[in-house]
Amino acid sequence: LDQSWLQGRSWFGGMQMALAMKAARRYGESEAPIRSVHASFIAPVLHGAPVRATAHALRKGRSATQIRASLDQGEQRCFDCTAILGADRPSEMAHDARSATKSSPERALRFDYRPGVIPNFVQHYDMRWASGRPPFSGATDPTATIFARPIAEHVRYDESAFIALTDVIPPPILSVMRTPAPASSMNCALELIAPQAVYGSRQWIRFETEVHDARYGYAWQSSRLYAEDGTLLAVAHQAVAVFS
C-alpha cells in the first residue's frame, strides 16, 4: 500500500481488517462466508515497514470455524481479530430487516478530500451526507445517513473490498466539533449479514449511523449498512478515541 492509504501515520483500519481476513482465508481452511469479525487496532501499522499477516483456526465445527488473525511489524502486534466463518444451514428462521428508506446520494452533500485535514485514504472513496453533517461542522446531533462507494470505476465489491468499506466513514461524533481533531478507532465488531448481495457491483452503500454516548475522550457508535435495494448488509459497532 502506498501513502495514499494512510490514516494519520497508520494504514487505514479497513485495509487492516481486509488483509487479516485474506490471511484467515488462506490459513483457516474454510470457504464458508465470514459472519462476524471482532477486531482490535492495537498499534499503528506504519508505512514502509514490512507487515506479517498470520492466522490459525481456533476451532473447526461442522458448520462454523473460528479463526484468529493478526498483523505484526517486527515484535509489535499491531492488529488482532477473531472471525467466525459459518456455512449456510437449513433453518425455519426468517426475519428480513430490509430498509424502506428512499434517500438518494445524488442530492446528498459531498464530502471532499482536503489534504492535511482529512486522512489520506478518503481520496479513494466518494462519501455523501444525506442527513446529518460532515466532521467539524458544529452539528447538534451526530446521527447521520451517509452514502459511500469507491471512486475508482474499475473497483467491484468482493469480500476484501466490502470489509474495507465498512470502516470508511468518519466517526460521527466528529460532526459536533467545530475544529479539526484526530480520532482513532480502538476496536470494531463487524457482523456480516448479507454482503454477497452487492459483490460484483460498485453500488452506493448507505450507512445509518448513531452515537450511543461520548465522554472522557471516547465515543461509542454503531452503523447499519444497506444496499441500494434496502438489503441489510452488515452492522458495525466501534469504540473511538478522539484527541481533542
Tab-separated table of C-alpha atoms in Angstrom:
chain	number	residue	atom	x	y	z
A	1	LEU	CA	0.000	0.000	0.000
A	2	ASP	CA	1.257	3.482	-0.811
A	3	GLN	CA	0.893	6.583	1.353
A	4	SER	CA	-2.496	7.409	-0.161
A	5	TRP	CA	-3.942	4.644	2.059
A	6	LEU	CA	-2.721	6.140	5.323
A	7	GLN	CA	-4.959	7.257	8.156
A	8	GLY	CA	-2.618	9.547	10.040
A	9	ARG	CA	0.594	7.550	10.390
A	10	SER	CA	-1.110	4.156	10.196
A	11	TRP	CA	-2.733	2.137	7.450
A	12	PHE	CA	-6.455	2.735	7.033
A	13	GLY	CA	-8.235	0.441	9.515
A	14	GLY	CA	-10.498	-1.075	6.872
A	15	MET	CA	-7.451	-2.254	4.934
A	16	GLN	CA	-6.050	-3.819	8.103
A	17	MET	CA	-9.235	-5.847	8.526
A	18	ALA	CA	-9.268	-6.801	4.838
A	19	LEU	CA	-5.650	-8.028	4.924
A	20	ALA	CA	-6.244	-10.011	8.117
A	21	MET	CA	-9.286	-11.672	6.537
A	22	LYS	CA	-7.208	-12.605	3.488
A	23	ALA	CA	-4.838	-14.370	5.898
A	24	ALA	CA	-7.821	-16.031	7.574
A	25	ARG	CA	-8.957	-17.325	4.194
A	26	ARG	CA	-5.503	-18.627	3.358
A	27	TYR	CA	-4.727	-20.368	6.642
A	28	GLY	CA	-8.182	-21.040	8.091
A	29	GLU	CA	-9.050	-23.750	5.555
A	30	SER	CA	-12.703	-22.738	5.267
A	31	GLU	CA	-14.637	-21.422	2.270
A	32	ALA	CA	-17.710	-20.527	4.345
A	33	PRO	CA	-18.888	-16.896	4.433
A	34	ILE	CA	-17.431	-14.641	7.121
A	35	ARG	CA	-20.258	-13.978	9.571
A	36	SER	CA	-18.509	-11.915	12.243
A	37	VAL	CA	-15.198	-10.133	12.885
A	38	HIS	CA	-14.166	-8.733	16.270
A	39	ALA	CA	-11.038	-6.618	15.794
A	40	SER	CA	-8.653	-4.598	17.965
A	41	PHE	CA	-6.470	-1.854	16.498
A	42	ILE	CA	-3.531	-2.184	18.879
A	43	ALA	CA	-0.719	-0.099	17.361
A	44	PRO	CA	-0.158	1.872	14.139
A	45	VAL	CA	0.672	-0.178	11.044
A	46	LEU	CA	3.444	2.063	9.761
A	47	HIS	CA	4.079	2.837	6.106
A	48	GLY	CA	7.327	1.477	4.681
A	49	ALA	CA	7.856	-1.304	7.232
A	50	PRO	CA	7.207	-4.991	6.444
A	51	VAL	CA	3.910	-6.381	7.720
A	52	ARG	CA	3.465	-10.030	8.667
A	53	ALA	CA	-0.081	-11.403	8.452
A	54	THR	CA	-0.794	-14.698	10.227
A	55	ALA	CA	-3.903	-16.692	11.045
A	56	HIS	CA	-4.858	-20.007	12.599
A	57	ALA	CA	-8.070	-21.847	13.358
A	58	LEU	CA	-9.155	-21.845	17.000
A	59	ARG	CA	-11.869	-24.418	16.393
A	60	LYS	CA	-13.454	-26.103	13.403
A	61	GLY	CA	-17.015	-27.287	13.842
A	62	ARG	CA	-19.400	-28.927	11.409
A	63	SER	CA	-20.756	-25.616	10.129
A	64	ALA	CA	-18.672	-22.882	11.796
A	65	THR	CA	-14.955	-22.187	12.097
A	66	GLN	CA	-13.436	-19.656	14.489
A	67	ILE	CA	-10.167	-18.118	13.325
A	68	ARG	CA	-7.690	-15.740	14.904
A	69	ALA	CA	-5.775	-13.414	12.570
A	70	SER	CA	-3.173	-10.762	13.309
A	71	LEU	CA	-0.811	-8.224	11.746
A	72	ASP	CA	2.695	-7.682	13.145
A	73	GLN	CA	5.562	-5.308	12.388
A	74	GLY	CA	8.761	-6.608	13.915
A	75	GLU	CA	7.971	-7.616	17.500
A	76	GLN	CA	4.919	-5.340	17.716
A	77	ARG	CA	1.439	-6.818	17.433
A	78	CYS	CA	-0.466	-4.099	15.547
A	79	PHE	CA	-3.833	-5.690	14.820
A	80	ASP	CA	-5.642	-8.712	16.193
A	81	CYS	CA	-9.051	-10.196	15.482
A	82	THR	CA	-11.209	-13.258	15.766
A	83	ALA	CA	-13.527	-14.179	12.920
A	84	ILE	CA	-16.390	-16.627	12.613
A	85	LEU	CA	-16.876	-18.334	9.270
A	86	GLY	CA	-20.191	-20.143	9.019
A	87	ALA	CA	-21.735	-22.239	6.277
A	88	ASP	CA	-25.412	-21.799	5.434
A	89	ARG	CA	-27.677	-24.166	7.384
A	90	PRO	CA	-31.342	-25.153	6.906
A	91	SER	CA	-33.470	-23.074	9.274
A	92	GLU	CA	-37.073	-22.052	9.908
A	93	MET	CA	-35.909	-18.577	10.971
A	94	ALA	CA	-36.898	-15.753	8.646
A	95	HIS	CA	-36.713	-12.064	9.550
A	96	ASP	CA	-35.985	-9.619	6.736
A	97	ALA	CA	-34.556	-6.356	8.101
A	98	ARG	CA	-34.837	-4.606	4.740
A	99	SER	CA	-34.973	-0.805	4.934
A	100	ALA	CA	-37.584	1.189	3.041
A	101	THR	CA	-35.656	4.473	3.266
A	102	LYS	CA	-35.532	6.153	-0.153
A	103	SER	CA	-32.900	8.869	0.363
A	104	SER	CA	-30.659	9.450	-2.660
A	105	PRO	CA	-26.899	10.058	-2.889
A	106	GLU	CA	-27.457	12.323	-5.893
A	107	ARG	CA	-28.970	15.029	-3.683
A	108	ALA	CA	-26.648	14.427	-0.727
A	109	LEU	CA	-23.799	16.642	0.499
A	110	ARG	CA	-20.454	15.537	-0.940
A	111	PHE	CA	-17.522	15.109	1.470
A	112	ASP	CA	-14.438	16.490	-0.272
A	113	TYR	CA	-10.931	15.276	0.479
A	114	ARG	CA	-8.730	18.036	1.933
A	115	PRO	CA	-5.007	17.161	2.179
A	116	GLY	CA	-3.591	17.750	5.633
A	117	VAL	CA	-7.048	17.893	7.228
A	118	ILE	CA	-8.780	14.710	6.055
A	119	PRO	CA	-6.982	11.303	6.231
A	120	ASN	CA	-5.233	10.294	3.011
A	121	PHE	CA	-7.311	7.173	2.369
A	122	VAL	CA	-10.500	9.234	1.954
A	123	GLN	CA	-9.331	10.228	-1.549
A	124	HIS	CA	-10.191	6.681	-2.681
A	125	TYR	CA	-13.862	6.931	-1.674
A	126	ASP	CA	-16.885	9.017	-2.584
A	127	MET	CA	-18.884	9.868	0.564
A	128	ARG	CA	-22.077	11.903	0.744
A	129	TRP	CA	-24.241	13.009	3.682
A	130	ALA	CA	-27.981	12.564	3.070
A	131	SER	CA	-28.738	13.607	6.659
A	132	GLY	CA	-26.598	14.875	9.494
A	133	ARG	CA	-23.426	16.868	8.965
A	134	PRO	CA	-19.803	16.080	7.978
A	135	PRO	CA	-16.955	16.276	10.521
A	136	PHE	CA	-16.176	19.573	12.241
A	137	SER	CA	-19.491	21.197	11.286
A	138	GLY	CA	-20.653	22.091	14.796
A	139	ALA	CA	-23.749	19.888	14.461
A	140	THR	CA	-26.071	19.436	17.432
A	141	ASP	CA	-26.798	15.765	16.665
A	142	PRO	CA	-24.171	13.265	15.419
A	143	THR	CA	-26.763	10.906	13.895
A	144	ALA	CA	-26.290	10.678	10.122
A	145	THR	CA	-27.157	8.891	6.896
A	146	ILE	CA	-24.043	8.579	4.732
A	147	PHE	CA	-23.614	7.056	1.273
A	148	ALA	CA	-20.204	5.649	0.308
A	149	ARG	CA	-18.580	3.772	-2.561
A	150	PRO	CA	-15.105	3.500	-4.162
A	151	ILE	CA	-14.165	6.309	-6.551
A	152	ALA	CA	-12.234	4.096	-8.985
A	153	GLU	CA	-14.742	2.871	-11.568
A	154	HIS	CA	-12.935	-0.444	-12.089
A	155	VAL	CA	-13.342	-1.468	-8.436
A	156	ARG	CA	-16.041	-4.047	-7.724
A	157	TYR	CA	-17.013	-5.307	-4.298
A	158	ASP	CA	-15.687	-8.651	-3.194
A	159	GLU	CA	-15.116	-9.863	0.341
A	160	SER	CA	-11.992	-7.741	0.879
A	161	ALA	CA	-13.268	-4.555	-0.783
A	162	PHE	CA	-16.525	-4.683	1.170
A	163	ILE	CA	-14.812	-5.297	4.519
A	164	ALA	CA	-12.517	-2.327	3.864
A	165	LEU	CA	-15.521	-0.124	3.064
A	166	THR	CA	-17.241	-0.921	6.378
A	167	ASP	CA	-14.687	1.263	8.197
A	168	VAL	CA	-14.646	4.158	5.733
A	169	ILE	CA	-16.966	6.764	7.277
A	170	PRO	CA	-15.531	9.280	9.769
A	171	PRO	CA	-16.561	8.802	13.409
A	172	PRO	CA	-19.958	10.551	13.505
A	173	ILE	CA	-19.147	12.251	16.817
A	174	LEU	CA	-16.698	14.476	14.897
A	175	SER	CA	-19.658	16.280	13.329
A	176	VAL	CA	-20.435	18.073	16.611
A	177	MET	CA	-16.917	19.538	16.774
A	178	ARG	CA	-16.043	22.899	15.208
A	179	THR	CA	-12.282	22.498	14.789
A	180	PRO	CA	-10.364	19.521	13.323
A	181	ALA	CA	-9.034	16.916	15.743
A	182	PRO	CA	-7.642	13.428	15.147
A	183	ALA	CA	-9.637	10.339	16.059
A	184	SER	CA	-8.788	6.652	16.041
A	185	SER	CA	-10.896	3.507	16.113
A	186	MET	CA	-9.878	1.301	19.027
A	187	ASN	CA	-11.900	-1.733	18.025
A	188	CYS	CA	-14.582	-2.924	15.644
A	189	ALA	CA	-17.285	-5.568	15.971
A	190	LEU	CA	-18.472	-6.277	12.448
A	191	GLU	CA	-21.462	-8.531	11.795
A	192	LEU	CA	-21.653	-9.522	8.123
A	193	ILE	CA	-25.261	-10.390	7.293
A	194	ALA	CA	-25.642	-10.401	3.506
A	195	PRO	CA	-22.667	-8.643	1.867
A	196	GLN	CA	-22.828	-11.097	-1.038
A	197	ALA	CA	-25.842	-9.109	-2.257
A	198	VAL	CA	-23.506	-6.395	-3.584
A	199	TYR	CA	-20.499	-8.474	-4.691
A	200	GLY	CA	-19.569	-7.762	-8.290
A	201	SER	CA	-21.074	-4.264	-8.168
A	202	ARG	CA	-19.894	-0.766	-7.272
A	203	GLN	CA	-23.203	0.471	-5.925
A	204	TRP	CA	-23.707	3.009	-3.170
A	205	ILE	CA	-23.703	1.596	0.363
A	206	ARG	CA	-25.890	3.501	2.818
A	207	PHE	CA	-24.633	3.878	6.391
A	208	GLU	CA	-27.229	4.664	9.066
A	209	THR	CA	-25.091	5.812	11.986
A	210	GLU	CA	-25.680	6.744	15.603
A	211	VAL	CA	-23.556	7.614	18.620
A	212	HIS	CA	-24.665	5.840	21.790
A	213	ASP	CA	-22.580	8.010	24.106
A	214	ALA	CA	-19.451	10.170	24.118
A	215	ARG	CA	-17.415	11.243	27.138
A	216	TYR	CA	-13.924	11.096	28.674
A	217	GLY	CA	-12.372	11.351	25.192
A	218	TYR	CA	-14.172	8.287	23.806
A	219	ALA	CA	-17.271	7.711	21.692
A	220	TRP	CA	-19.324	4.556	21.169
A	221	GLN	CA	-21.039	4.248	17.808
A	222	SER	CA	-22.983	1.857	15.583
A	223	SER	CA	-23.753	1.735	11.872
A	224	ARG	CA	-26.165	-0.317	9.792
A	225	LEU	CA	-25.089	-0.785	6.169
A	226	TYR	CA	-27.682	-1.181	3.422
A	227	ALA	CA	-27.596	-1.972	-0.302
A	228	GLU	CA	-29.403	0.259	-2.787
A	229	ASP	CA	-32.431	-2.078	-2.697
A	230	GLY	CA	-32.625	-1.834	1.106
A	231	THR	CA	-30.982	-5.182	1.923
A	232	LEU	CA	-29.238	-5.082	5.310
A	233	LEU	CA	-25.624	-5.986	4.517
A	234	ALA	CA	-23.799	-5.553	7.815
A	235	VAL	CA	-23.844	-3.990	11.269
A	236	ALA	CA	-20.726	-2.398	12.788
A	237	HIS	CA	-20.000	-1.274	16.352
A	238	GLN	CA	-16.906	0.721	17.357
A	239	ALA	CA	-15.245	2.448	20.269
A	240	VAL	CA	-13.372	5.545	19.086
A	241	ALA	CA	-10.748	7.688	20.805
A	242	VAL	CA	-10.975	11.409	19.991
A	243	PHE	CA	-7.876	13.503	20.661
A	244	SER	CA	-9.262	16.996	21.237
